[in-house]
Short mmCIF file of C-alpha atoms and ligand atoms in Angstrom, two decimals:
data_model
loop_
_atom_site.label_atom_id
_atom_site.label_comp_id
_atom_site.label_asym_id
_atom_site.label_seq_id
_atom_site.Cartn_x
_atom_site.Cartn_y
_atom_site.Cartn_z
CA MET A 1 112.72 106.02 98.54
CA GLN A 2 113.34 105.68 94.81
CA TYR A 3 112.65 102.66 92.60
CA VAL A 4 114.52 101.38 89.54
CA SER A 5 113.92 98.69 86.96
CA THR A 6 115.95 95.48 87.23
CA ARG A 7 116.84 96.06 83.56
CA ALA A 8 117.86 99.71 83.75
CA ALA A 9 121.25 100.48 82.22
CA ALA A 10 123.68 101.78 84.86
CA SER A 11 123.75 105.19 83.16
CA ALA A 12 119.95 105.46 83.12
CA ALA A 13 119.25 104.06 86.61
CA ALA A 14 119.39 107.33 88.50
CA SER A 15 117.39 109.40 86.04
CA SER A 16 114.64 106.82 85.47
CA SER A 17 113.85 106.24 89.14
CA GLN A 18 110.31 106.64 90.48
CA GLN A 19 108.48 106.88 93.79
CA PHE A 20 106.19 104.29 95.42
CA SER A 21 102.92 105.90 94.26
CA ASP A 22 104.23 106.14 90.67
CA ILE A 23 104.68 102.37 90.39
CA LEU A 24 101.70 101.34 92.55
CA LEU A 25 99.17 101.14 89.73
CA GLY A 26 101.57 99.84 87.06
CA GLY A 27 103.05 96.45 86.28
CA LEU A 28 106.34 95.95 84.48
CA ALA A 29 108.75 98.83 83.93
CA VAL A 30 108.75 100.13 80.33
CA ASP A 31 112.01 98.28 79.63
CA GLY A 32 110.35 94.98 80.64
CA GLY A 33 112.08 94.77 84.02
CA LEU A 34 110.62 94.70 87.54
CA PHE A 35 110.80 97.52 90.06
CA LEU A 36 113.03 97.41 93.15
CA PRO A 37 114.19 100.11 95.57
CA THR A 38 117.55 101.67 94.66
CA ALA A 39 118.74 100.40 98.08
CA TYR A 40 116.98 98.32 100.72
CA PRO A 41 116.06 100.29 103.85
CA GLN A 42 117.84 98.88 106.91
CA VAL A 43 116.46 97.99 110.34
CA THR A 44 118.46 98.20 113.56
CA GLY A 45 118.45 95.83 116.52
CA ALA A 46 116.82 98.56 118.61
CA GLU A 47 113.99 98.83 116.08
CA LEU A 48 113.47 95.08 116.10
CA ASP A 49 113.31 95.09 119.92
CA ALA A 50 110.73 97.86 119.89
CA TRP A 51 108.70 96.17 117.15
CA ARG A 52 108.41 92.84 119.00
CA GLN A 53 105.42 94.16 120.99
CA LEU A 54 103.59 95.92 118.14
CA SER A 55 100.26 94.84 116.70
CA TYR A 56 100.37 93.51 113.14
CA ALA A 57 98.86 96.74 111.77
CA ASP A 58 101.41 98.92 113.59
CA LEU A 59 104.28 96.71 112.46
CA ALA A 60 102.98 96.94 108.88
CA PHE A 61 102.98 100.72 109.20
CA GLU A 62 106.60 100.82 110.49
CA ILE A 63 107.83 98.67 107.60
CA LEU A 64 105.73 100.23 104.84
CA LYS A 65 106.73 103.75 105.74
CA LYS A 66 110.33 102.87 104.85
CA PHE A 67 109.17 101.99 101.32
CA ALA A 68 106.24 104.35 100.69
CA THR A 69 107.96 107.59 101.68
CA ASP A 70 105.69 109.64 99.40
CA ILE A 71 102.50 108.74 101.33
CA PRO A 72 101.89 110.95 104.39
CA GLU A 73 102.48 108.90 107.57
CA ALA A 74 99.05 109.57 109.07
CA ASP A 75 97.40 108.29 105.88
CA LEU A 76 99.57 105.19 105.79
CA ARG A 77 98.81 104.43 109.43
CA ALA A 78 95.07 104.71 108.72
CA LEU A 79 95.41 102.39 105.72
CA THR A 80 97.28 99.66 107.63
CA ALA A 81 94.89 99.97 110.60
CA LYS A 82 91.92 99.49 108.29
CA THR A 83 93.51 96.52 106.50
CA TYR A 84 94.86 94.30 109.26
CA THR A 85 91.93 93.78 111.62
CA LYS A 86 90.61 90.68 113.34
CA GLU A 87 87.32 91.21 111.49
CA VAL A 88 89.09 90.78 108.13
CA TYR A 89 91.35 87.90 109.31
CA LYS A 90 88.58 86.14 111.19
CA ASN A 91 89.06 82.61 109.86
CA ALA A 92 91.59 81.59 112.51
CA ARG A 93 91.49 77.97 113.67
CA LYS A 94 90.53 76.99 117.19
CA GLY A 95 93.48 77.74 119.43
CA GLU A 96 94.69 80.66 117.27
CA LYS A 97 94.06 84.31 118.13
CA ALA A 98 92.50 86.12 115.15
CA SER A 99 93.79 89.45 116.51
CA GLN A 100 97.37 88.28 115.83
CA ILE A 101 96.48 88.26 112.07
CA THR A 102 99.22 85.67 111.29
CA PRO A 103 99.25 83.53 114.45
CA LEU A 104 102.07 81.01 115.05
CA ARG A 105 101.52 77.43 116.16
CA VAL A 106 104.38 75.28 117.45
CA LEU A 107 104.04 71.86 115.83
CA GLU A 108 107.07 70.14 117.30
CA GLU A 109 110.05 70.76 119.55
CA GLY A 110 112.59 68.04 118.83
CA GLU A 111 114.86 66.54 121.52
CA ASN A 112 117.87 67.66 119.50
CA GLY A 113 116.80 71.31 119.68
CA THR A 114 114.89 71.56 116.42
CA ARG A 115 111.62 73.45 116.37
CA LEU A 116 108.90 73.33 113.70
CA VAL A 117 106.35 76.16 113.66
CA LEU A 118 103.42 77.01 111.36
CA GLN A 119 102.57 80.65 110.60
CA ALA A 120 98.95 81.01 109.47
CA LEU A 121 98.72 83.45 106.55
CA SER A 122 95.38 82.25 105.25
CA ASN A 123 92.85 83.53 107.74
CA GLY A 124 91.61 86.30 105.43
CA PRO A 125 88.41 86.42 103.36
CA THR A 126 89.46 83.95 100.62
CA LEU A 127 91.38 81.52 102.88
CA ALA A 128 94.71 81.96 101.06
CA PHE A 129 97.82 84.03 101.79
CA LYS A 130 97.22 86.25 98.75
CA ASP A 131 94.73 88.17 100.92
CA MET A 132 97.65 89.42 103.06
CA ALA A 133 98.86 91.66 100.24
CA MET A 134 95.74 92.06 98.14
CA GLN A 135 93.65 93.51 100.99
CA LEU A 136 96.25 96.25 101.47
CA LEU A 137 96.41 96.81 97.72
CA GLY A 138 92.64 97.39 97.59
CA ASN A 139 92.89 100.11 100.21
CA LEU A 140 96.04 101.65 98.68
CA PHE A 141 94.44 101.74 95.22
CA GLU A 142 91.25 103.36 96.51
CA TYR A 143 93.28 105.97 98.42
CA THR A 144 95.56 106.80 95.48
CA LEU A 145 92.77 106.91 92.89
CA ALA A 146 90.70 109.26 95.07
CA LYS A 147 93.69 111.62 95.34
CA GLN A 148 94.18 111.63 91.57
CA ASN A 149 90.42 111.71 90.96
CA ALA A 150 91.05 108.74 88.67
CA GLN A 151 89.56 105.34 88.04
CA LEU A 152 91.00 101.92 87.36
CA ASN A 153 89.56 98.86 85.67
CA ILE A 154 91.35 95.71 86.73
CA PHE A 155 91.37 93.05 84.06
CA GLY A 156 92.77 89.57 84.59
CA ALA A 157 92.39 85.83 84.24
CA THR A 158 92.39 83.36 87.08
CA SER A 159 92.26 79.64 87.70
CA GLY A 160 91.47 80.23 91.36
CA ASP A 161 93.31 81.95 94.21
CA THR A 162 94.49 85.22 92.64
CA GLY A 163 91.17 86.18 91.10
CA SER A 164 89.15 85.64 94.23
CA ALA A 165 91.71 87.46 96.42
CA ALA A 166 91.57 90.41 93.98
CA GLU A 167 87.77 90.49 93.95
CA TYR A 168 87.45 90.36 97.74
CA ALA A 169 90.04 93.14 98.05
CA MET A 170 88.41 95.42 95.47
CA ARG A 171 84.69 94.79 96.12
CA GLY A 172 82.81 97.97 96.87
CA LYS A 173 85.91 100.17 96.37
CA GLN A 174 85.38 103.63 94.89
CA GLY A 175 86.87 104.18 91.43
CA ILE A 176 87.68 100.50 90.86
CA ARG A 177 86.01 97.82 88.76
CA VAL A 178 87.22 94.24 88.37
CA PHE A 179 86.75 92.20 85.19
CA MET A 180 87.89 88.67 85.99
CA LEU A 181 87.97 85.87 83.44
CA SER A 182 87.92 82.24 84.47
CA PRO A 183 87.57 79.01 82.48
CA HIS A 184 83.87 78.07 82.43
CA LYS A 185 83.12 75.04 84.66
CA LYS A 186 86.84 74.32 85.23
CA MET A 187 87.27 75.66 88.78
CA SER A 188 86.23 73.71 91.87
CA ALA A 189 82.67 74.27 93.11
CA PHE A 190 84.07 76.01 96.18
CA GLN A 191 86.30 78.40 94.22
CA THR A 192 83.53 79.15 91.72
CA ALA A 193 81.08 79.89 94.54
CA GLN A 194 83.61 82.13 96.29
CA MET A 195 83.94 84.37 93.25
CA PHE A 196 80.51 84.16 91.63
CA SER A 197 78.54 84.72 94.83
CA LEU A 198 79.84 88.30 95.03
CA GLN A 199 76.95 90.59 94.14
CA ASP A 200 78.88 93.90 94.26
CA PRO A 201 78.13 96.05 91.21
CA ASN A 202 81.86 96.74 90.64
CA ILE A 203 82.74 93.03 90.24
CA PHE A 204 82.31 91.39 86.82
CA ASN A 205 82.82 87.61 86.65
CA ILE A 206 83.24 86.35 83.11
CA ALA A 207 83.26 82.59 82.51
CA ILE A 208 85.08 81.89 79.25
CA GLU A 209 84.09 78.88 77.18
CA GLY A 210 87.55 77.29 77.12
CA VAL A 211 90.50 76.44 79.38
CA PHE A 212 92.61 78.79 81.52
CA ASP A 213 95.05 79.45 78.65
CA ASP A 214 92.18 80.70 76.46
CA ALA A 215 91.21 83.16 79.20
CA GLN A 216 94.85 84.20 79.62
CA ASP A 217 95.23 84.71 75.85
CA MET A 218 92.16 86.98 75.86
CA VAL A 219 93.76 89.13 78.55
CA LYS A 220 96.95 89.40 76.51
CA ALA A 221 95.08 90.21 73.29
CA VAL A 222 93.00 92.95 74.91
CA SER A 223 96.02 94.38 76.76
CA ASN A 224 98.05 94.49 73.54
CA ASP A 225 95.54 96.98 72.12
CA LEU A 226 97.23 99.96 73.75
CA PRO A 227 94.73 102.65 72.70
CA PHE A 228 91.86 100.52 74.09
CA LYS A 229 93.83 99.85 77.28
CA ALA A 230 94.48 103.56 77.81
CA LYS A 231 90.92 104.66 77.03
CA GLN A 232 89.42 102.01 79.31
CA LYS A 233 92.00 102.66 82.08
CA ILE A 234 92.91 99.00 82.30
CA GLY A 235 95.36 97.74 84.90
CA THR A 236 96.36 94.45 86.50
CA VAL A 237 97.14 93.12 89.97
CA ASN A 238 99.48 90.27 89.08
CA SER A 239 102.17 88.90 91.34
CA ILE A 240 104.94 91.19 90.07
CA ASN A 241 103.17 94.24 91.55
CA TRP A 242 105.70 95.82 93.90
CA ALA A 243 103.19 96.79 96.60
CA ARG A 244 102.10 93.17 96.84
CA VAL A 245 105.69 92.08 97.45
CA VAL A 246 106.24 94.76 100.09
CA ALA A 247 103.04 93.90 101.96
CA GLN A 248 104.37 90.35 102.22
CA VAL A 249 107.65 91.50 103.81
CA VAL A 250 105.69 92.34 106.97
CA TYR A 251 104.76 88.80 107.95
CA TYR A 252 108.39 87.65 107.85
CA PHE A 253 109.13 90.29 110.50
CA ARG A 254 106.01 89.27 112.43
CA GLY A 255 107.00 85.59 112.27
CA TYR A 256 110.59 86.23 113.37
CA LEU A 257 109.64 88.60 116.20
CA SER A 258 106.85 86.35 117.51
CA ALA A 259 109.05 83.24 117.48
CA THR A 260 111.95 84.87 119.34
CA THR A 261 112.69 86.83 122.50
CA SER A 262 116.02 88.26 121.33
CA ASN A 263 117.61 89.09 118.00
CA ASP A 264 120.42 86.53 118.50
CA GLN A 265 117.96 83.69 118.03
CA LYS A 266 117.93 81.94 114.68
CA VAL A 267 114.86 81.48 112.51
CA SER A 268 114.50 79.97 109.03
CA PHE A 269 111.45 80.01 106.78
CA THR A 270 110.13 77.38 104.39
CA VAL A 271 107.89 78.84 101.71
CA PRO A 272 105.57 76.92 99.34
CA SER A 273 106.64 78.61 96.11
CA GLY A 274 105.35 79.20 92.61
CA ASN A 275 105.97 82.62 91.11
CA PHE A 276 108.62 83.47 93.74
CA GLY A 277 106.55 86.41 95.07
CA ASN A 278 106.18 85.16 98.61
CA ILE A 279 109.78 84.04 99.13
CA CYS A 280 111.06 87.17 97.35
CA ALA A 281 109.50 89.14 100.21
CA GLY A 282 111.52 86.95 102.61
CA HIS A 283 114.68 87.77 100.68
CA ILE A 284 113.90 91.48 100.99
CA ALA A 285 113.24 91.16 104.75
CA ARG A 286 116.63 89.44 105.09
CA MET A 287 118.35 92.15 102.99
CA MET A 288 116.82 94.76 105.34
CA GLY A 289 118.67 93.13 108.22
CA LEU A 290 116.07 90.76 109.67
CA PRO A 291 118.24 87.92 111.03
CA ILE A 292 116.75 85.13 108.89
CA ASP A 293 119.03 82.09 108.74
CA LYS A 294 117.73 80.10 105.73
CA LEU A 295 115.02 80.72 103.15
CA VAL A 296 113.88 77.36 101.83
CA ALA A 297 111.84 77.30 98.61
CA ALA A 298 109.46 74.33 98.49
CA THR A 299 108.13 73.39 95.06
CA ASN A 300 105.74 70.72 93.79
CA GLU A 301 106.38 68.62 90.68
CA ASN A 302 106.86 71.93 88.81
CA ASP A 303 110.38 72.25 90.14
CA VAL A 304 111.88 75.14 88.14
CA LEU A 305 113.04 76.82 91.34
CA ASP A 306 114.30 73.69 93.08
CA GLU A 307 116.37 72.95 89.99
CA PHE A 308 117.95 76.41 90.10
CA PHE A 309 118.77 76.27 93.80
CA ARG A 310 120.34 72.83 93.39
CA THR A 311 122.28 73.43 90.16
CA GLY A 312 122.42 77.11 89.20
CA VAL A 313 120.50 76.40 85.99
CA TYR A 314 117.25 78.33 85.44
CA ARG A 315 115.24 76.51 82.79
CA VAL A 316 111.64 77.56 82.19
CA ARG A 317 109.19 74.88 81.14
CA LYS A 318 106.98 74.63 78.06
CA SER A 319 103.25 74.40 78.75
CA SER A 320 103.39 70.74 77.70
CA GLU A 321 105.99 70.18 80.47
CA THR A 322 103.91 71.90 83.16
CA TYR A 323 102.04 69.48 85.40
CA HIS A 324 98.54 69.97 86.79
CA THR A 325 99.04 68.99 90.41
CA SER A 326 97.08 68.81 93.64
CA SER A 327 98.84 72.00 94.80
CA PRO A 328 97.63 73.93 91.73
CA SER A 329 98.57 77.44 92.87
CA MET A 330 102.22 76.41 92.49
CA ASP A 331 101.81 75.02 88.95
CA ILE A 332 104.08 77.45 87.12
CA SER A 333 106.27 77.18 84.05
CA LYS A 334 108.44 80.18 85.01
CA ALA A 335 108.74 82.19 88.23
CA SER A 336 107.72 85.74 87.37
CA ASN A 337 109.35 87.42 90.40
CA PHE A 338 112.65 85.54 90.11
CA GLU A 339 114.24 88.43 88.22
CA ARG A 340 114.21 90.49 91.42
CA PHE A 341 116.50 87.99 93.17
CA ILE A 342 118.74 87.51 90.14
CA TYR A 343 119.28 91.29 89.97
CA ASP A 344 120.64 91.21 93.53
CA LEU A 345 122.62 88.02 92.85
CA VAL A 346 124.46 89.54 89.88
CA GLY A 347 125.41 92.61 91.94
CA ARG A 348 122.46 94.82 90.89
CA ASP A 349 123.72 94.99 87.33
CA GLY A 350 120.76 95.94 85.10
CA ASP A 351 122.62 95.25 81.83
CA ARG A 352 123.51 91.76 82.99
CA THR A 353 119.96 91.08 84.27
CA ARG A 354 118.48 92.23 80.95
CA ALA A 355 120.82 89.94 79.00
CA LEU A 356 119.99 86.94 81.19
CA PHE A 357 116.22 87.40 80.91
CA GLN A 358 116.46 88.03 77.18
CA LYS A 359 118.16 84.66 77.06
CA VAL A 360 115.14 83.21 78.87
CA GLU A 361 113.03 84.47 75.93
CA THR A 362 115.37 83.25 73.21
CA HIS A 363 116.87 80.09 74.76
CA GLY A 364 114.44 79.14 77.52
CA GLY A 365 116.77 79.87 80.40
CA PHE A 366 120.30 80.60 81.64
CA ASP A 367 123.07 78.87 83.53
CA LEU A 368 124.96 80.51 86.39
CA SER A 369 126.67 77.28 87.52
CA GLY A 370 130.15 78.46 86.46
CA LYS A 371 130.67 75.27 84.43
CA PRO A 372 132.28 75.54 80.96
CA GLY A 373 129.87 77.36 78.61
CA ALA A 374 127.73 78.76 81.43
CA ASP A 375 126.42 82.35 81.44
CA GLY A 376 128.09 83.12 84.76
CA ASP A 377 129.29 81.68 88.06
CA GLU A 378 127.10 83.56 90.56
CA PHE A 379 125.49 80.32 91.75
CA LYS A 380 128.40 80.10 94.19
CA LEU A 381 126.98 83.21 95.95
CA VAL A 382 123.50 81.75 96.48
CA ALA A 383 124.34 80.31 99.93
CA LYS A 384 125.31 83.80 101.10
CA TYR A 385 121.69 84.83 100.55
CA GLY A 386 120.46 81.92 102.69
CA PHE A 387 118.58 80.13 99.92
CA LYS A 388 117.92 76.40 99.92
CA SER A 389 115.20 74.33 98.26
CA GLY A 390 113.32 71.06 98.06
CA LYS A 391 110.55 69.36 96.15
CA SER A 392 107.37 67.49 97.02
CA THR A 393 105.13 65.20 94.95
CA HIS A 394 101.46 64.16 95.12
CA ASP A 395 102.30 61.13 97.29
CA ASP A 396 104.43 63.27 99.61
CA ARG A 397 101.48 65.66 99.91
CA LEU A 398 99.02 62.92 100.88
CA ASN A 399 101.47 61.41 103.38
CA THR A 400 102.28 64.78 104.93
CA ILE A 401 98.60 65.73 105.32
CA ARG A 402 98.06 62.39 107.12
CA ASP A 403 101.18 62.73 109.30
CA VAL A 404 100.32 66.27 110.35
CA ALA A 405 96.73 65.27 111.19
CA ASP A 406 97.99 62.28 113.23
CA ASP A 407 100.92 63.96 114.93
CA TYR A 408 99.62 67.48 115.59
CA GLY A 409 95.84 67.17 115.23
CA ILE A 410 95.39 69.78 112.51
CA VAL A 411 94.43 69.54 108.85
CA ILE A 412 96.66 71.45 106.43
CA ASP A 413 96.13 72.24 102.77
CA THR A 414 98.10 70.74 99.89
CA HIS A 415 100.47 73.70 99.36
CA THR A 416 101.31 73.91 103.04
CA ALA A 417 101.93 70.14 102.94
CA ASP A 418 104.62 70.71 100.30
CA GLY A 419 106.14 73.26 102.69
CA ILE A 420 106.10 70.94 105.72
CA LYS A 421 107.59 68.08 103.72
CA VAL A 422 110.55 70.18 102.61
CA ALA A 423 110.90 71.93 105.99
CA ARG A 424 111.34 68.58 107.75
CA GLU A 425 114.32 67.86 105.49
CA ASN A 426 115.90 71.15 106.52
CA LEU A 427 115.50 71.22 110.32
CA GLU A 428 118.62 72.23 112.24
CA PRO A 429 119.32 72.12 115.99
CA GLY A 430 118.95 75.51 117.61
CA VAL A 431 117.03 77.01 114.69
CA THR A 432 113.27 77.60 114.64
CA MET A 433 111.84 76.59 111.26
CA ILE A 434 108.69 78.52 110.37
CA VAL A 435 106.56 77.08 107.56
CA LEU A 436 104.26 79.62 105.93
CA GLU A 437 100.71 78.26 105.69
CA THR A 438 99.51 79.55 102.31
CA ALA A 439 95.91 78.27 102.22
CA LEU A 440 93.32 76.59 104.40
CA ALA A 441 92.44 72.98 103.67
CA ALA A 442 88.77 73.72 102.87
CA LYS A 443 89.86 75.23 99.54
CA PHE A 444 91.36 71.95 98.34
CA ASN A 445 88.92 69.50 99.85
CA GLU A 446 89.17 66.88 97.11
CA THR A 447 92.75 66.01 98.06
CA ILE A 448 91.97 66.18 101.78
CA LEU A 449 89.23 63.62 101.20
CA ASP A 450 91.76 61.39 99.39
CA ALA A 451 94.29 61.73 102.18
CA LEU A 452 92.10 61.50 105.26
CA GLY A 453 88.84 59.93 104.08
CA GLU A 454 86.91 62.87 105.47
CA ASP A 455 86.11 66.45 104.51
CA ALA A 456 88.21 69.40 105.60
CA GLU A 457 86.52 71.60 108.16
CA ARG A 458 85.09 74.83 106.75
CA PRO A 459 85.39 78.09 108.66
CA GLU A 460 82.17 79.61 109.93
CA GLY A 461 80.14 81.29 107.17
CA PHE A 462 81.48 79.03 104.40
CA GLU A 463 79.23 76.03 105.18
CA ASN A 464 76.75 76.48 102.35
CA ILE A 465 78.67 78.78 100.03
CA GLU A 466 77.81 76.66 96.96
CA ASP A 467 74.09 77.35 97.53
CA LEU A 468 74.37 81.15 97.37
CA PRO A 469 73.03 82.93 94.27
CA GLN A 470 75.75 83.46 91.63
CA LYS A 471 76.38 86.45 89.38
CA PHE A 472 78.43 85.83 86.20
CA VAL A 473 78.23 85.93 82.42
CA VAL A 474 79.40 83.22 80.01
CA MET A 475 81.27 84.37 76.91
CA PRO A 476 83.09 82.69 74.00
CA PRO A 477 86.84 83.40 73.66
CA ASP A 478 86.16 86.32 71.30
CA VAL A 479 88.36 89.38 71.77
CA GLU A 480 86.03 91.89 70.08
CA LYS A 481 83.06 90.77 72.16
CA MET A 482 85.17 91.09 75.29
CA LYS A 483 86.20 94.64 74.43
CA ALA A 484 82.58 95.58 73.79
CA TYR A 485 81.55 94.09 77.14
CA ILE A 486 84.23 96.04 79.00
CA ALA A 487 83.41 99.32 77.25
CA THR A 488 79.70 98.95 77.99
CA ASN A 489 80.32 98.34 81.67
CA THR A 490 82.94 101.04 82.25
CA GLY A 491 80.92 103.65 80.34
CA LEU A 492 84.22 105.08 79.03
C1 PLP B 1 99.98 81.81 95.04
C2 PLP B 1 100.12 80.66 95.97
C3 PLP B 1 101.38 80.06 96.22
C4 PLP B 1 102.65 80.49 95.50
O1 PLP B 1 103.09 81.76 95.88
P1 PLP B 1 104.17 82.56 94.99
O2 PLP B 1 104.20 83.92 95.55
O3 PLP B 1 103.62 82.53 93.58
O4 PLP B 1 105.46 81.84 95.10
C5 PLP B 1 101.45 79.02 97.15
N1 PLP B 1 100.35 78.58 97.78
C6 PLP B 1 99.11 79.12 97.56
C7 PLP B 1 97.94 78.56 98.28
C8 PLP B 1 98.96 80.18 96.66
O5 PLP B 1 97.74 80.69 96.44
#
């Protein structure tokens, strides 16, 4: 399996292709594009039938081996077996089986043949779906670095979910250190405790005196110093990482196969979306031949994606136009994985994709509506890929959390509430609608308290997390000081 950049010129595509292990530790391609396979591997009906009975770990192996053809199969099987265990995904609710890793729960079977189902993706160590991919990434990184006798220093900024998922995936891993910046005193007490209570010597929590953007700017400034970056072996684990996307493909298969008894049955997915990483994995599963009917992107007030799927216009937002909402992990100004879908939509034309995303830089977006003056007319092909969308606001979120508690007796988090709200608008007779649950309510307790007047239940072991001793340093937003701190602690 070979990979190409979404911006590769047609003439260069074949010669510049790389294998899975080559792109595992990197981010963007050198031309600024994102990596995708030269062709999506296909699954047959017979494979799907055989896979219906597999454990999550075995299913992950079957799917990953189609993408990571340069990793010996026995090694890959050991890696997936180690990653997807009921000990790691132990935070299942009552009535869910932890051993299923992403258990399904039927919320409602309508008289008109509609069916609404929740797929729990947030039973891992940090109570958010990012664990699904990040836990595998931790094991893949450790395996690959050991083979190359290399080391990697992960450097990033977080306002919550991504940083903690990365730290819990990389803690105690050989050859890996994590330097994670966060805005000092700006995260919730729960999120702060989750990260700062880690005592592992390879985890470095750095609270920056400033807001998230200051922390983000520090990461950019340090990463722009290429000699420093090379010497200190600095890498990232952001959402455009290809292995993260691939790991997420697995739970679409698991969801479809668990919800059906034959491959003629129809299933759609509604996905709470921000950077388009999660739903991009659904698109890839569908391109591989998984019979997904619709892929519905649910956004919050930051509706860049909903706007595109309604109008064909992709218009990124300025930071002054980006809202801080009660589903904060979806507060994005642009969707960093969207380029992968656009590449497919424009017929896998790298020159065209490059031109469109250069226009995003120079003009803030592009228009594929086909109207006079537009940049293209490919919006008319979107339906062929199954995509639909919808939007949810703070009031919708509160109402949905209440409705779901009243009607089905479970408490959902704010991002999942955006998903349920939009899913309900897209139910169809004869089609199972699976909503991906992207976090557990305990992580966003403030809004749960507003909606229900009581605290969200915390999984076992999280009761007194705020009281645990915390390990972190506080630093001013000073690039030179940051570099010195990194160098001291890597010893490079
Ligand atoms: C990251 C995140 C999302 C958005 O996922 P994308 O892959 O960026 O679309 C949604 N919900 C939660 C809880 C998240 O942490």
